Amino acid sequence: MSQAATRRVLSGIQPTADSFHLGNYLGALRQWVALQDSYETFYCVVDLHAITVPTEPADLRRRSRRAAAQLVAMGVDPARSALFVQSHVPEHAELAWVLGCLTGFGEANQMTQFKDKSAKQGTAAASVGLFTYPILQAADILLYSPPPGAGELLVPVGEDQRQHLELSRTLAQRFNHRYGETFVLPDAHIPKATAKITDLQEPTAKMSKSSSTPQGIIDVLDEPGVARRKIMRAITDTGTEVTADEQNKPGVTNLLRIFSALAGEPIEDLERRYAGTGYGQFKKDLAQLTVDTLAPIRERTEKLLADDDQLDRILGQGAERASAVATRTMAIVRDRVGFVGRG
Ligand code: AQP
């Protein structure tokens, strides 16, 4: 790759709760922060995705601002990253339409996340938007593609998004094949150690906003006492040994994974340190580490939320930077597809 290669990162997060959770933070958002050092980064609060399920307007507005505030509080730096709200850049929806016309119904029907999410409300009641969600996600990504052969496009996400990423690659390839080389094929960035953080009460299921019990999720904005209690009450497995064993000890293994990611220490070191101590001390230390990590993020989020104007300015500037790239990509797409230019 040449010296002048454009190395871009794109990722998004839904404003579907008042707080992100530890799965979002460790699985994706920490990578967003780290990648700012070596990539041109575009991060969006994907409000178009949020309305694929019924959403109160007031909730969406509040959660979109809260999402942006948490991202800045975690270290997304608006001076280096374009931090924006998806609906501020209408090209996302426009490219999604074009890509939707290249997607087979059967192909879209393969997406397991739609099956899981629609099963919760009954497939007949699920929206068409929920069904086409992965196509909008492909558009989110490909809009920020560098010119083919001149760069790289990386997408930091958790394991649950791997299939959607594959679809983005397929659609990029198909568009290139039909209309000429336009998009770089995006690469997923899914660090194995934190690819799937699981529920503290149901350690074989993904930690998720829509989890059946709030006790299973550590929210980034949880009060310290609340986060501490959730960890102390996390399901552990039979036996007393603090050892990783995905099959037989999924609860302890998940806690070890969280501890290791937060402390930056290998799991084997933790197993050695807690050999023979039982679960109690291990959980107590993990609770402290979690509180120490999240408390400053919570404080910074609260400060940012106290100044709506500043937050809106950050998002306005981010949208401007994102638009500069998105409008260029979309102009090329319109031309290649054969849409007549506006005189
Ligand atoms: N448990 C998790 N472990 C690792 N990564 C995770 N992510 C989500 N849960 C975990 C990653 O966080 C990013 C943002 O997720 P999102 O809010 O856009 O969508 P989501 O995957 O639908 O999040 P939830 O909490 O699971 O919501 P619901 O309950 O609505 O399904 C993504 O990169 C995701 O991989």
Coordinates of N, CA and C and ligand atoms in Angstrom, one line a residue, residues 11-16 20-29 32 46 113 117 120 133 156-161 194-199 205-211, ligand 1:
S11 N -17.6 3.1 12.7 CA -18.5 2.2 13.5 C -19.6 3.0 14.0
G12 N -20.7 2.3 14.5 CA -21.8 3.0 15.0 C -22.4 2.3 16.2
I13 N -23.2 3.0 17.0 CA -23.9 2.4 18.1 C -25.3 3.0 18.2
Q14 N -26.2 2.1 18.6 CA -27.6 2.5 18.7 C -27.9 3.3 20.0
P15 N -28.7 4.4 19.9 CA -29.1 5.1 21.1 C -30.4 4.5 21.6
T16 N -30.4 3.2 22.0 CA -31.6 2.5 22.4 C -31.7 2.3 23.9
F20 N -24.9 2.9 27.8 CA -24.3 1.8 27.2 C -23.9 0.8 28.3
H21 N -23.6 -0.5 27.9 CA -23.3 -1.5 28.9 C -21.8 -1.9 28.7
L22 N -21.4 -2.7 29.7 CA -20.0 -3.1 29.7 C -19.6 -3.9 28.4
G23 N -20.6 -4.6 27.9 CA -20.4 -5.4 26.6 C -20.0 -4.4 25.5
N24 N -20.8 -3.4 25.4 CA -20.6 -2.4 24.3 C -19.2 -1.8 24.5
Y25 N -18.9 -1.4 25.8 CA -17.6 -0.8 26.1 C -16.4 -1.6 25.8
L26 N -16.4 -2.9 26.3 CA -15.2 -3.7 26.1 C -15.2 -4.3 24.7
G27 N -16.4 -4.6 24.2 CA -16.5 -5.3 22.9 C -16.2 -4.3 21.7
A28 N -16.6 -3.1 21.9 CA -16.4 -2.2 20.7 C -15.8 -0.8 21.1
L29 N -16.4 -0.1 22.1 CA -16.1 1.3 22.3 C -14.7 1.6 22.7
W32 N -12.8 1.8 19.6 CA -13.0 3.1 18.9 C -12.0 4.1 19.4
V46 N -26.3 5.7 15.8 CA -27.2 5.3 14.6 C -28.7 5.4 15.0
Q113 N -29.5 -12.1 13.4 CA -29.9 -11.2 14.4 C -31.4 -10.8 14.1
K117 N -34.1 -11.0 17.0 CA -34.9 -9.8 17.5 C -36.3 -9.9 17.1
K120 N -38.7 -12.0 19.3 CA -39.1 -11.4 20.6 C -40.5 -10.8 20.5
Y133 N -32.2 -3.8 8.2 CA -31.2 -3.2 9.1 C -29.7 -3.4 8.6
P156 N -14.6 -1.7 13.8 CA -14.5 -2.3 15.2 C -15.9 -2.6 15.7
V157 N -16.2 -3.9 15.9 CA -17.5 -4.4 16.4 C -17.3 -5.6 17.3
G158 N -18.4 -6.0 18.0 CA -18.4 -7.2 18.7 C -18.7 -8.4 17.8
E159 N -18.6 -9.6 18.3 CA -18.8 -10.9 17.6 C -20.2 -10.9 16.9
D160 N -21.2 -10.4 17.6 CA -22.6 -10.4 17.1 C -22.8 -9.8 15.8
Q161 N -21.8 -8.9 15.4 CA -21.9 -8.2 14.1 C -21.2 -8.8 13.0
T194 N -12.5 -9.9 23.9 CA -13.7 -9.2 24.4 C -14.8 -9.2 23.4
A195 N -14.7 -10.2 22.5 CA -15.7 -10.2 21.3 C -17.1 -10.5 21.8
K196 N -17.2 -11.2 23.0 CA -18.6 -11.5 23.5 C -18.5 -11.5 25.0
I197 N -19.0 -10.4 25.6 CA -19.1 -10.3 27.1 C -20.5 -10.9 27.3
T198 N -20.6 -11.7 28.3 CA -21.9 -12.3 28.6 C -22.7 -11.8 29.8
D199 N -23.9 -12.1 29.9 CA -24.8 -11.6 30.9 C -24.4 -12.2 32.3
A205 N -25.5 -16.3 27.6 CA -26.1 -15.3 26.7 C -25.3 -14.0 26.6
K206 N -25.3 -13.4 25.5 CA -24.7 -12.1 25.3 C -25.2 -11.0 26.3
M207 N -24.3 -10.2 26.9 CA -24.8 -9.1 27.7 C -25.5 -8.2 26.7
S208 N -26.7 -7.8 26.9 CA -27.5 -7.1 25.9 C -28.5 -6.1 26.6
K209 N -28.7 -5.0 25.9 CA -29.7 -4.0 26.5 C -31.0 -4.6 26.7
S210 N -31.4 -5.6 25.9 CA -32.7 -6.2 26.0 C -32.7 -7.5 26.8
S211 N -31.7 -7.6 27.7 CA -31.6 -8.7 28.6 C -32.9 -8.8 29.4
Ligands
AQP1 N1 -22.1 -8.4 25.0 C1 -21.3 -7.9 24.1 N2 -20.0 -8.2 24.0 C2 -19.2 -7.6 23.1 N3 -19.6 -6.6 22.2 C3 -20.9 -6.3 22.3 N4 -21.7 -5.3 21.6 C4 -22.9 -5.4 22.0 N5 -23.1 -6.3 23.0 C5 -21.8 -6.8 23.2 C6 -21.1 -4.5 20.6 O1 -21.4 -3.1 20.9 C7 -21.6 -2.4 19.7 C8 -22.8 -1.6 19.8 O2 -24.0 -2.4 19.9 P1 -25.4 -1.8 19.5 O3 -26.0 -1.1 20.6 O4 -25.3 -1.0 18.2 O5 -26.2 -3.0 19.1 P2 -26.5 -4.3 19.8 O6 -25.5 -5.3 19.4 O7 -27.8 -4.6 19.3 O8 -26.4 -4.1 21.4 P3 -27.3 -4.8 22.4 O9 -27.0 -4.4 23.7 O10 -27.1 -6.3 22.2 O11 -28.7 -4.4 22.1 P4 -30.0 -5.2 21.9 O12 -30.4 -5.7 23.2 O13 -31.0 -4.3 21.3 O14 -29.6 -6.4 20.9 C9 -21.6 -3.4 18.5 O15 -20.3 -3.3 17.9 C10 -21.8 -4.7 19.2 O16 -21.2 -5.7 18.5

